[in-house]
Amino acid sequence: MGVAKWIGGILGFMAGGPLGMLAGIALGYLFEQGLDDNTGNTDNWQDDQARNGYGSGQSNQYSNRYSQQQTQQGNRNSFLFSILVLSSYIIRADGKVMHSEMEHLRAFIRNNFGYNAVDQADQIMRRLFDQQKKMESQRAGSYEDIVIQSCRQIASNMQYEQRLQLIAFLADIARADGIVTNQEVNALRTVARAMGLSEKEVDSMLNLSDGATNLDAAYKVLEISPDATDDEVRKAYRKLALKHHPDRVATLGEDVRKAAEKKLQEINAARDLIFKSRGL
């Protein structure tokens, strides 16, 4: 991911508000380093159209397509930056930065956004951690306040299904070291509430990896209790499968859609375990 592409994302819904403030702090070094060749400059693009002899009608057609691509890229970058901001809060929720959690974050960035984004993401995370320490030294809870405000900004600008995918990834971060502390659970629930999601949705994502083999976890994945009727089980599964369908996050890129596809497979595995236990 080129430097200008990060900036392009910030010029979307994160241009102002708490996320814009954090972006200014975390991305300041990008401006110091200068833009790379991947600027995506619209003037250069328009010059290319003129050189290639496109007429005004064709130019407008390509302009609209370019504008749509830029919007999608901005949404994707906004999603990525939101992941980094919220990860900085979740990772330090228990007072320490675990290597396994950072490695999980790096793997996600590498797999979903490319090798070039990993280095920059590391630098951004360091900036966010430094800002967190600075704010907390001045007033306890101040960084959590800015994260909550950021979550509300996300809720106002990001689709529900995309917010669910954010929570799913943050739950993976919390599970990365094999232990999910009470502080991490509380932090996840704080983020979820501020983004307009429920605690049940957090518990569902935290239990995904165990849902195929642990019956209690499987019920939590489906967001129901073990005493639910068979009809309620079926209804809960259909509702869950619909809201977690990979196509609902496809605009964020094929790699994010594949991550959602894996999540749906885990939901299906939890359903199968419950169905088997009930003889359905």
PDB file of C-alpha atoms in Angstrom:
ATOM      1  CA  MET A   1       0.000   0.000   0.000  1.00  0.00           C
ATOM      2  CA  GLY A   2       1.489   3.304  -1.090  1.00  0.00           C
ATOM      3  CA  VAL A   3       1.719   6.334   1.176  1.00  0.00           C
ATOM      4  CA  ALA A   4      -0.819   8.323  -0.811  1.00  0.00           C
ATOM      5  CA  LYS A   5      -3.296   5.458  -0.599  1.00  0.00           C
ATOM      6  CA  TRP A   6      -3.270   5.727   3.195  1.00  0.00           C
ATOM      7  CA  ILE A   7      -3.892   9.434   2.868  1.00  0.00           C
ATOM      8  CA  GLY A   8      -6.654   8.784   0.331  1.00  0.00           C
ATOM      9  CA  GLY A   9      -8.462   6.703   2.916  1.00  0.00           C
ATOM     10  CA  ILE A  10      -8.111   9.391   5.562  1.00  0.00           C
ATOM     11  CA  LEU A  11      -9.631  11.958   3.241  1.00  0.00           C
ATOM     12  CA  GLY A  12     -12.835   9.911   3.366  1.00  0.00           C
ATOM     13  CA  PHE A  13     -15.112   9.850   6.391  1.00  0.00           C
ATOM     14  CA  MET A  14     -12.091  10.105   8.700  1.00  0.00           C
ATOM     15  CA  ALA A  15     -11.105  13.576   7.505  1.00  0.00           C
ATOM     16  CA  GLY A  16     -12.445  15.052  10.741  1.00  0.00           C
ATOM     17  CA  GLY A  17     -13.525  13.972  14.203  1.00  0.00           C
ATOM     18  CA  PRO A  18     -11.562  11.762  16.631  1.00  0.00           C
ATOM     19  CA  LEU A  19     -10.359   9.388  13.902  1.00  0.00           C
ATOM     20  CA  GLY A  20      -9.081  12.341  11.918  1.00  0.00           C
ATOM     21  CA  MET A  21      -7.171  13.528  14.985  1.00  0.00           C
ATOM     22  CA  LEU A  22      -5.594  10.090  15.499  1.00  0.00           C
ATOM     23  CA  ALA A  23      -4.859   9.864  11.778  1.00  0.00           C
ATOM     24  CA  GLY A  24      -3.009  13.177  11.898  1.00  0.00           C
ATOM     25  CA  ILE A  25      -0.835  11.894  14.736  1.00  0.00           C
ATOM     26  CA  ALA A  26      -0.287   8.371  13.394  1.00  0.00           C
ATOM     27  CA  LEU A  27       0.250   9.319   9.757  1.00  0.00           C
ATOM     28  CA  GLY A  28       2.371  12.393  10.331  1.00  0.00           C
ATOM     29  CA  TYR A  29       5.542  10.526   9.437  1.00  0.00           C
ATOM     30  CA  LEU A  30       4.106   9.736   5.994  1.00  0.00           C
ATOM     31  CA  PHE A  31       4.116  13.400   5.110  1.00  0.00           C
ATOM     32  CA  GLU A  32       7.625  13.729   6.489  1.00  0.00           C
ATOM     33  CA  GLN A  33       8.821  10.900   4.234  1.00  0.00           C
ATOM     34  CA  GLY A  34       7.006  12.322   1.230  1.00  0.00           C
ATOM     35  CA  LEU A  35       4.652  10.678  -1.200  1.00  0.00           C
ATOM     36  CA  ASP A  36       5.746   7.654  -3.172  1.00  0.00           C
ATOM     37  CA  ASP A  37       5.095   6.949  -6.831  1.00  0.00           C
ATOM     38  CA  ASN A  38       1.696   5.459  -6.000  1.00  0.00           C
ATOM     39  CA  THR A  39       0.025   8.838  -5.696  1.00  0.00           C
ATOM     40  CA  GLY A  40      -3.100   8.105  -7.665  1.00  0.00           C
ATOM     41  CA  ASN A  41      -3.042  11.744  -8.807  1.00  0.00           C
ATOM     42  CA  THR A  42      -6.226  12.598 -10.708  1.00  0.00           C
ATOM     43  CA  ASP A  43      -4.473  15.268 -12.777  1.00  0.00           C
ATOM     44  CA  ASN A  44      -2.038  12.671 -14.132  1.00  0.00           C
ATOM     45  CA  TRP A  45      -4.962  10.373 -14.868  1.00  0.00           C
ATOM     46  CA  GLN A  46      -6.782  13.116 -16.776  1.00  0.00           C
ATOM     47  CA  ASP A  47      -3.602  13.855 -18.759  1.00  0.00           C
ATOM     48  CA  ASP A  48      -3.468  10.184 -19.744  1.00  0.00           C
ATOM     49  CA  GLN A  49      -7.039  10.419 -21.055  1.00  0.00           C
ATOM     50  CA  ALA A  50      -6.116  13.415 -23.213  1.00  0.00           C
ATOM     51  CA  ARG A  51      -2.995  11.716 -24.572  1.00  0.00           C
ATOM     52  CA  ASN A  52      -4.991   8.612 -25.447  1.00  0.00           C
ATOM     53  CA  GLY A  53      -7.558  10.677 -27.353  1.00  0.00           C
ATOM     54  CA  TYR A  54     -10.683   9.923 -25.305  1.00  0.00           C
ATOM     55  CA  GLY A  55     -13.629  12.173 -26.103  1.00  0.00           C
ATOM     56  CA  SER A  56     -15.649  13.987 -23.451  1.00  0.00           C
ATOM     57  CA  GLY A  57     -18.310  11.239 -23.298  1.00  0.00           C
ATOM     58  CA  GLN A  58     -15.737   8.502 -22.850  1.00  0.00           C
ATOM     59  CA  SER A  59     -13.789  10.696 -20.446  1.00  0.00           C
ATOM     60  CA  ASN A  60     -16.873  11.154 -18.262  1.00  0.00           C
ATOM     61  CA  GLN A  61     -17.480   7.409 -18.322  1.00  0.00           C
ATOM     62  CA  TYR A  62     -13.942   6.682 -17.188  1.00  0.00           C
ATOM     63  CA  SER A  63     -14.111   9.566 -14.695  1.00  0.00           C
ATOM     64  CA  ASN A  64     -17.185   8.056 -13.056  1.00  0.00           C
ATOM     65  CA  ARG A  65     -15.539   4.656 -12.922  1.00  0.00           C
ATOM     66  CA  TYR A  66     -12.392   6.189 -11.437  1.00  0.00           C
ATOM     67  CA  SER A  67     -14.448   8.061  -8.842  1.00  0.00           C
ATOM     68  CA  GLN A  68     -16.200   4.821  -7.843  1.00  0.00           C
ATOM     69  CA  GLN A  69     -12.864   3.024  -7.513  1.00  0.00           C
ATOM     70  CA  GLN A  70     -11.490   5.856  -5.383  1.00  0.00           C
ATOM     71  CA  THR A  71     -14.546   5.672  -3.110  1.00  0.00           C
ATOM     72  CA  GLN A  72     -14.105   1.918  -2.679  1.00  0.00           C
ATOM     73  CA  GLN A  73     -10.393   2.367  -1.997  1.00  0.00           C
ATOM     74  CA  GLY A  74     -11.176   5.055   0.557  1.00  0.00           C
ATOM     75  CA  ASN A  75     -13.672   2.761   2.300  1.00  0.00           C
ATOM     76  CA  ARG A  76     -11.131  -0.057   2.330  1.00  0.00           C
ATOM     77  CA  ASN A  77      -8.395   2.173   3.762  1.00  0.00           C
ATOM     78  CA  SER A  78     -10.821   3.582   6.329  1.00  0.00           C
ATOM     79  CA  PHE A  79     -11.626  -0.002   7.360  1.00  0.00           C
ATOM     80  CA  LEU A  80      -7.916  -0.765   7.688  1.00  0.00           C
ATOM     81  CA  PHE A  81      -7.115   2.334   9.725  1.00  0.00           C
ATOM     82  CA  SER A  82     -10.099   1.614  11.981  1.00  0.00           C
ATOM     83  CA  ILE A  83      -8.644  -1.868  12.579  1.00  0.00           C
ATOM     84  CA  LEU A  84      -5.332  -0.343  13.658  1.00  0.00           C
ATOM     85  CA  VAL A  85      -6.907   2.208  16.010  1.00  0.00           C
ATOM     86  CA  LEU A  86      -9.173  -0.353  17.673  1.00  0.00           C
ATOM     87  CA  SER A  87      -6.374  -2.950  17.801  1.00  0.00           C
ATOM     88  CA  SER A  88      -4.169  -0.484  19.672  1.00  0.00           C
ATOM     89  CA  TYR A  89      -6.891  -0.336  22.340  1.00  0.00           C
ATOM     90  CA  ILE A  90      -7.640  -4.088  22.499  1.00  0.00           C
ATOM     91  CA  ILE A  91      -3.986  -5.186  22.506  1.00  0.00           C
ATOM     92  CA  ARG A  92      -3.148  -2.950  25.473  1.00  0.00           C
ATOM     93  CA  ALA A  93      -6.393  -3.639  27.336  1.00  0.00           C
ATOM     94  CA  ASP A  94      -4.586  -5.976  29.762  1.00  0.00           C
ATOM     95  CA  GLY A  95      -1.704  -3.536  30.200  1.00  0.00           C
ATOM     96  CA  LYS A  96       0.817  -5.275  27.946  1.00  0.00           C
ATOM     97  CA  VAL A  97       1.590  -5.735  24.261  1.00  0.00           C
ATOM     98  CA  MET A  98       1.837  -9.439  23.465  1.00  0.00           C
ATOM     99  CA  HIS A  99       4.098 -10.537  20.609  1.00  0.00           C
ATOM    100  CA  SER A 100       1.523 -13.124  19.485  1.00  0.00           C
ATOM    101  CA  GLU A 101      -1.172 -10.453  19.189  1.00  0.00           C
ATOM    102  CA  MET A 102       1.071  -8.162  17.165  1.00  0.00           C
ATOM    103  CA  GLU A 103       2.073 -11.052  14.909  1.00  0.00           C
ATOM    104  CA  HIS A 104      -1.596 -11.845  14.335  1.00  0.00           C
ATOM    105  CA  LEU A 105      -2.192  -8.236  13.352  1.00  0.00           C
ATOM    106  CA  ARG A 106       0.817  -8.263  10.996  1.00  0.00           C
ATOM    107  CA  ALA A 107      -0.370 -11.491   9.374  1.00  0.00           C
ATOM    108  CA  PHE A 108      -3.811 -10.015   8.808  1.00  0.00           C
ATOM    109  CA  ILE A 109      -2.381  -6.834   7.280  1.00  0.00           C
ATOM    110  CA  ARG A 110      -0.002  -8.847   5.077  1.00  0.00           C
ATOM    111  CA  ASN A 111      -2.684 -11.282   3.880  1.00  0.00           C
ATOM    112  CA  ASN A 112      -5.355  -8.668   3.303  1.00  0.00           C
ATOM    113  CA  PHE A 113      -3.483  -5.519   2.311  1.00  0.00           C
ATOM    114  CA  GLY A 114      -0.070  -6.662   1.049  1.00  0.00           C
ATOM    115  CA  TYR A 115       3.520  -6.806   2.263  1.00  0.00           C
ATOM    116  CA  ASN A 116       4.114  -3.081   1.744  1.00  0.00           C
ATOM    117  CA  ALA A 117       1.391  -2.234   4.263  1.00  0.00           C
ATOM    118  CA  VAL A 118       2.959  -4.231   7.133  1.00  0.00           C
ATOM    119  CA  ASP A 119       5.899  -1.890   7.730  1.00  0.00           C
ATOM    120  CA  GLN A 120       3.707   1.175   7.621  1.00  0.00           C
ATOM    121  CA  ALA A 121       1.119  -0.462   9.885  1.00  0.00           C
ATOM    122  CA  ASP A 122       3.872  -1.218  12.423  1.00  0.00           C
ATOM    123  CA  GLN A 123       4.923   2.434  12.438  1.00  0.00           C
ATOM    124  CA  ILE A 124       1.320   3.576  12.786  1.00  0.00           C
ATOM    125  CA  MET A 125       0.779   1.179  15.711  1.00  0.00           C
ATOM    126  CA  ARG A 126       3.876   2.539  17.465  1.00  0.00           C
ATOM    127  CA  ARG A 127       2.517   6.055  17.050  1.00  0.00           C
ATOM    128  CA  LEU A 128      -0.856   4.978  18.449  1.00  0.00           C
ATOM    129  CA  PHE A 129       0.727   3.178  21.418  1.00  0.00           C
ATOM    130  CA  ASP A 130       2.841   6.271  22.168  1.00  0.00           C
ATOM    131  CA  GLN A 131      -0.248   8.470  22.000  1.00  0.00           C
ATOM    132  CA  GLN A 132      -2.113   6.083  24.287  1.00  0.00           C
ATOM    133  CA  LYS A 133       0.662   6.245  26.909  1.00  0.00           C
ATOM    134  CA  LYS A 134       0.822  10.027  26.644  1.00  0.00           C
ATOM    135  CA  MET A 135      -2.925  10.500  27.046  1.00  0.00           C
ATOM    136  CA  GLU A 136      -3.217   7.998  29.893  1.00  0.00           C
ATOM    137  CA  SER A 137      -0.352   9.678  31.782  1.00  0.00           C
ATOM    138  CA  GLN A 138      -2.298  12.928  31.658  1.00  0.00           C
ATOM    139  CA  ARG A 139      -5.702  11.469  32.545  1.00  0.00           C
ATOM    140  CA  ALA A 140      -6.685   7.848  33.128  1.00  0.00           C
ATOM    141  CA  GLY A 141      -9.327   6.669  30.660  1.00  0.00           C
ATOM    142  CA  SER A 142      -8.670   9.441  28.142  1.00  0.00           C
ATOM    143  CA  TYR A 143      -7.566   7.085  25.375  1.00  0.00           C
ATOM    144  CA  GLU A 144     -10.612   4.904  25.938  1.00  0.00           C
ATOM    145  CA  ASP A 145     -12.744   8.032  25.580  1.00  0.00           C
ATOM    146  CA  ILE A 146     -11.199   8.851  22.202  1.00  0.00           C
ATOM    147  CA  VAL A 147     -11.639   5.211  21.083  1.00  0.00           C
ATOM    148  CA  ILE A 148     -15.333   5.313  22.057  1.00  0.00           C
ATOM    149  CA  GLN A 149     -15.771   8.549  20.103  1.00  0.00           C
ATOM    150  CA  SER A 150     -13.974   6.937  17.156  1.00  0.00           C
ATOM    151  CA  CYS A 151     -16.313   3.938  17.332  1.00  0.00           C
ATOM    152  CA  ARG A 152     -19.319   6.247  17.160  1.00  0.00           C
ATOM    153  CA  GLN A 153     -17.782   7.900  14.116  1.00  0.00           C
ATOM    154  CA  ILE A 154     -17.298   4.453  12.570  1.00  0.00           C
ATOM    155  CA  ALA A 155     -20.911   3.531  13.365  1.00  0.00           C
ATOM    156  CA  SER A 156     -22.141   6.643  11.543  1.00  0.00           C
ATOM    157  CA  ASN A 157     -20.133   5.921   8.401  1.00  0.00           C
ATOM    158  CA  MET A 158     -19.571   2.166   8.118  1.00  0.00           C
ATOM    159  CA  GLN A 159     -22.129  -0.466   7.201  1.00  0.00           C
ATOM    160  CA  TYR A 160     -23.369  -2.824   9.919  1.00  0.00           C
ATOM    161  CA  GLU A 161     -21.826  -5.904   8.276  1.00  0.00           C
ATOM    162  CA  GLN A 162     -18.458  -4.181   8.012  1.00  0.00           C
ATOM    163  CA  ARG A 163     -18.598  -3.340  11.718  1.00  0.00           C
ATOM    164  CA  LEU A 164     -19.307  -6.998  12.444  1.00  0.00           C
ATOM    165  CA  GLN A 165     -16.192  -7.913  10.489  1.00  0.00           C
ATOM    166  CA  LEU A 166     -14.205  -5.429  12.579  1.00  0.00           C
ATOM    167  CA  ILE A 167     -15.401  -7.066  15.806  1.00  0.00           C
ATOM    168  CA  ALA A 168     -14.606 -10.524  14.407  1.00  0.00           C
ATOM    169  CA  PHE A 169     -11.035  -9.477  13.706  1.00  0.00           C
ATOM    170  CA  LEU A 170     -10.611  -7.796  17.108  1.00  0.00           C
ATOM    171  CA  ALA A 171     -11.862 -10.987  18.767  1.00  0.00           C
ATOM    172  CA  ASP A 172      -9.190 -12.903  16.836  1.00  0.00           C
ATOM    173  CA  ILE A 173      -6.591 -10.457  18.191  1.00  0.00           C
ATOM    174  CA  ALA A 174      -7.755 -11.049  21.764  1.00  0.00           C
ATOM    175  CA  ARG A 175      -7.577 -14.842  21.275  1.00  0.00           C
ATOM    176  CA  ALA A 176      -4.160 -14.789  19.592  1.00  0.00           C
ATOM    177  CA  ASP A 177      -2.153 -15.538  22.756  1.00  0.00           C
ATOM    178  CA  GLY A 178      -4.506 -18.344  23.816  1.00  0.00           C
ATOM    179  CA  ILE A 179      -5.920 -16.407  26.765  1.00  0.00           C
ATOM    180  CA  VAL A 180      -8.765 -13.881  26.652  1.00  0.00           C
ATOM    181  CA  THR A 181      -8.605 -11.778  29.805  1.00  0.00           C
ATOM    182  CA  ASN A 182     -11.565 -10.041  31.446  1.00  0.00           C
ATOM    183  CA  GLN A 183      -9.990  -6.718  30.483  1.00  0.00           C
ATOM    184  CA  GLU A 184      -9.948  -7.754  26.821  1.00  0.00           C
ATOM    185  CA  VAL A 185     -13.568  -8.940  26.949  1.00  0.00           C
ATOM    186  CA  ASN A 186     -14.637  -5.661  28.563  1.00  0.00           C
ATOM    187  CA  ALA A 187     -12.681  -3.686  25.963  1.00  0.00           C
ATOM    188  CA  LEU A 188     -14.335  -5.625  23.130  1.00  0.00           C
ATOM    189  CA  ARG A 189     -17.771  -5.013  24.615  1.00  0.00           C
ATOM    190  CA  THR A 190     -16.998  -1.303  25.013  1.00  0.00           C
ATOM    191  CA  VAL A 191     -16.017  -1.078  21.349  1.00  0.00           C
ATOM    192  CA  ALA A 192     -19.061  -3.083  20.245  1.00  0.00           C
ATOM    193  CA  ARG A 193     -21.554  -0.948  22.174  1.00  0.00           C
ATOM    194  CA  ALA A 194     -20.039   2.260  20.807  1.00  0.00           C
ATOM    195  CA  MET A 195     -20.317   0.872  17.257  1.00  0.00           C
ATOM    196  CA  GLY A 196     -23.970  -0.091  17.761  1.00  0.00           C
ATOM    197  CA  LEU A 197     -23.309  -3.819  18.194  1.00  0.00           C
ATOM    198  CA  SER A 198     -24.323  -6.114  21.049  1.00  0.00           C
ATOM    199  CA  GLU A 199     -22.435  -8.032  23.722  1.00  0.00           C
ATOM    200  CA  LYS A 200     -23.933 -11.240  22.312  1.00  0.00           C
ATOM    201  CA  GLU A 201     -22.244 -10.494  19.000  1.00  0.00           C
ATOM    202  CA  VAL A 202     -18.929 -10.126  20.832  1.00  0.00           C
ATOM    203  CA  ASP A 203     -19.435 -13.444  22.651  1.00  0.00           C
ATOM    204  CA  SER A 204     -20.351 -15.081  19.342  1.00  0.00           C
ATOM    205  CA  MET A 205     -17.081 -14.001  17.723  1.00  0.00           C
ATOM    206  CA  LEU A 206     -15.021 -14.969  20.789  1.00  0.00           C
ATOM    207  CA  ASN A 207     -16.389 -18.522  20.625  1.00  0.00           C
ATOM    208  CA  LEU A 208     -16.063 -19.098  16.878  1.00  0.00           C
ATOM    209  CA  SER A 209     -12.921 -21.217  17.030  1.00  0.00           C
ATOM    210  CA  ASP A 210     -14.448 -23.573  19.624  1.00  0.00           C
ATOM    211  CA  GLY A 211     -17.924 -23.777  18.142  1.00  0.00           C
ATOM    212  CA  ALA A 212     -17.207 -26.892  16.100  1.00  0.00           C
ATOM    213  CA  THR A 213     -16.183 -29.013  19.105  1.00  0.00           C
ATOM    214  CA  ASN A 214     -17.700 -27.390  22.212  1.00  0.00           C
ATOM    215  CA  LEU A 215     -21.482 -27.396  22.523  1.00  0.00           C
ATOM    216  CA  ASP A 216     -21.655 -24.481  24.980  1.00  0.00           C
ATOM    217  CA  ALA A 217     -19.465 -22.431  22.636  1.00  0.00           C
ATOM    218  CA  ALA A 218     -21.647 -23.430  19.669  1.00  0.00           C
ATOM    219  CA  TYR A 219     -24.749 -21.987  21.343  1.00  0.00           C
ATOM    220  CA  LYS A 220     -22.866 -18.759  22.069  1.00  0.00           C
ATOM    221  CA  VAL A 221     -21.825 -18.576  18.418  1.00  0.00           C
ATOM    222  CA  LEU A 222     -25.497 -18.740  17.394  1.00  0.00           C
ATOM    223  CA  GLU A 223     -26.320 -16.167  20.112  1.00  0.00           C
ATOM    224  CA  ILE A 224     -28.906 -18.403  21.801  1.00  0.00           C
ATOM    225  CA  SER A 225     -29.214 -20.399  25.022  1.00  0.00           C
ATOM    226  CA  PRO A 226     -29.102 -24.225  25.198  1.00  0.00           C
ATOM    227  CA  ASP A 227     -32.814 -24.336  26.142  1.00  0.00           C
ATOM    228  CA  ALA A 228     -33.854 -22.743  22.822  1.00  0.00           C
ATOM    229  CA  THR A 229     -36.384 -24.725  20.793  1.00  0.00           C
ATOM    230  CA  ASP A 230     -35.396 -26.431  17.545  1.00  0.00           C
ATOM    231  CA  ASP A 231     -37.272 -23.759  15.598  1.00  0.00           C
ATOM    232  CA  GLU A 232     -35.427 -21.031  17.502  1.00  0.00           C
ATOM    233  CA  VAL A 233     -32.106 -22.702  16.674  1.00  0.00           C
ATOM    234  CA  ARG A 234     -32.932 -22.785  12.969  1.00  0.00           C
ATOM    235  CA  LYS A 235     -34.153 -19.187  13.022  1.00  0.00           C
ATOM    236  CA  ALA A 236     -31.030 -18.019  14.891  1.00  0.00           C
ATOM    237  CA  TYR A 237     -28.767 -19.733  12.368  1.00  0.00           C
ATOM    238  CA  ARG A 238     -30.560 -18.256   9.357  1.00  0.00           C
ATOM    239  CA  LYS A 239     -30.360 -14.773  10.877  1.00  0.00           C
ATOM    240  CA  LEU A 240     -26.666 -15.176  11.706  1.00  0.00           C
ATOM    241  CA  ALA A 241     -25.772 -16.605   8.286  1.00  0.00           C
ATOM    242  CA  LEU A 242     -27.534 -13.718   6.573  1.00  0.00           C
ATOM    243  CA  LYS A 243     -25.838 -10.922   8.486  1.00  0.00           C
ATOM    244  CA  HIS A 244     -22.404 -12.557   8.201  1.00  0.00           C
ATOM    245  CA  HIS A 245     -22.689 -13.405   4.497  1.00  0.00           C
ATOM    246  CA  PRO A 246     -19.341 -12.688   2.755  1.00  0.00           C
ATOM    247  CA  ASP A 247     -20.973 -10.758  -0.090  1.00  0.00           C
ATOM    248  CA  ARG A 248     -21.983  -8.072   2.398  1.00  0.00           C
ATOM    249  CA  VAL A 249     -18.335  -7.017   2.836  1.00  0.00           C
ATOM    250  CA  ALA A 250     -17.234  -7.676  -0.758  1.00  0.00           C
ATOM    251  CA  THR A 251     -16.759  -3.953  -1.465  1.00  0.00           C
ATOM    252  CA  LEU A 252     -13.819  -3.973   0.973  1.00  0.00           C
ATOM    253  CA  GLY A 253     -11.924  -6.362  -1.292  1.00  0.00           C
ATOM    254  CA  GLU A 254     -11.749 -10.047  -2.141  1.00  0.00           C
ATOM    255  CA  ASP A 255      -9.389 -10.802   0.740  1.00  0.00           C
ATOM    256  CA  VAL A 256     -11.772  -9.328   3.327  1.00  0.00           C
ATOM    257  CA  ARG A 257     -14.613 -11.271   1.707  1.00  0.00           C
ATOM    258  CA  LYS A 258     -12.579 -14.475   2.097  1.00  0.00           C
ATOM    259  CA  ALA A 259     -12.028 -13.709   5.793  1.00  0.00           C
ATOM    260  CA  ALA A 260     -15.804 -13.368   6.155  1.00  0.00           C
ATOM    261  CA  GLU A 261     -16.226 -16.640   4.259  1.00  0.00           C
ATOM    262  CA  LYS A 262     -14.016 -18.430   6.794  1.00  0.00           C
ATOM    263  CA  LYS A 263     -16.081 -16.927   9.598  1.00  0.00           C
ATOM    264  CA  LEU A 264     -19.283 -18.231   7.993  1.00  0.00           C
ATOM    265  CA  GLN A 265     -17.752 -21.708   7.745  1.00  0.00           C
ATOM    266  CA  GLU A 266     -17.099 -21.606  11.504  1.00  0.00           C
ATOM    267  CA  ILE A 267     -20.700 -20.535  12.090  1.00  0.00           C
ATOM    268  CA  ASN A 268     -21.843 -23.481   9.971  1.00  0.00           C
ATOM    269  CA  ALA A 269     -19.670 -25.830  12.022  1.00  0.00           C
ATOM    270  CA  ALA A 270     -21.286 -24.573  15.253  1.00  0.00           C
ATOM    271  CA  ARG A 271     -24.734 -25.121  13.738  1.00  0.00           C
ATOM    272  CA  ASP A 272     -23.790 -28.661  12.676  1.00  0.00           C
ATOM    273  CA  LEU A 273     -22.662 -29.529  16.210  1.00  0.00           C
ATOM    274  CA  ILE A 274     -25.931 -28.276  17.693  1.00  0.00           C
ATOM    275  CA  PHE A 275     -27.989 -30.065  15.042  1.00  0.00           C
ATOM    276  CA  LYS A 276     -26.107 -33.290  15.692  1.00  0.00           C
ATOM    277  CA  SER A 277     -26.628 -33.059  19.440  1.00  0.00           C
ATOM    278  CA  ARG A 278     -30.377 -32.623  18.847  1.00  0.00           C
ATOM    279  CA  GLY A 279     -30.676 -35.265  16.145  1.00  0.00           C
ATOM    280  CA  LEU A 280     -31.782 -32.714  13.573  1.00  0.00           C
TER     281      LEU A 280
END
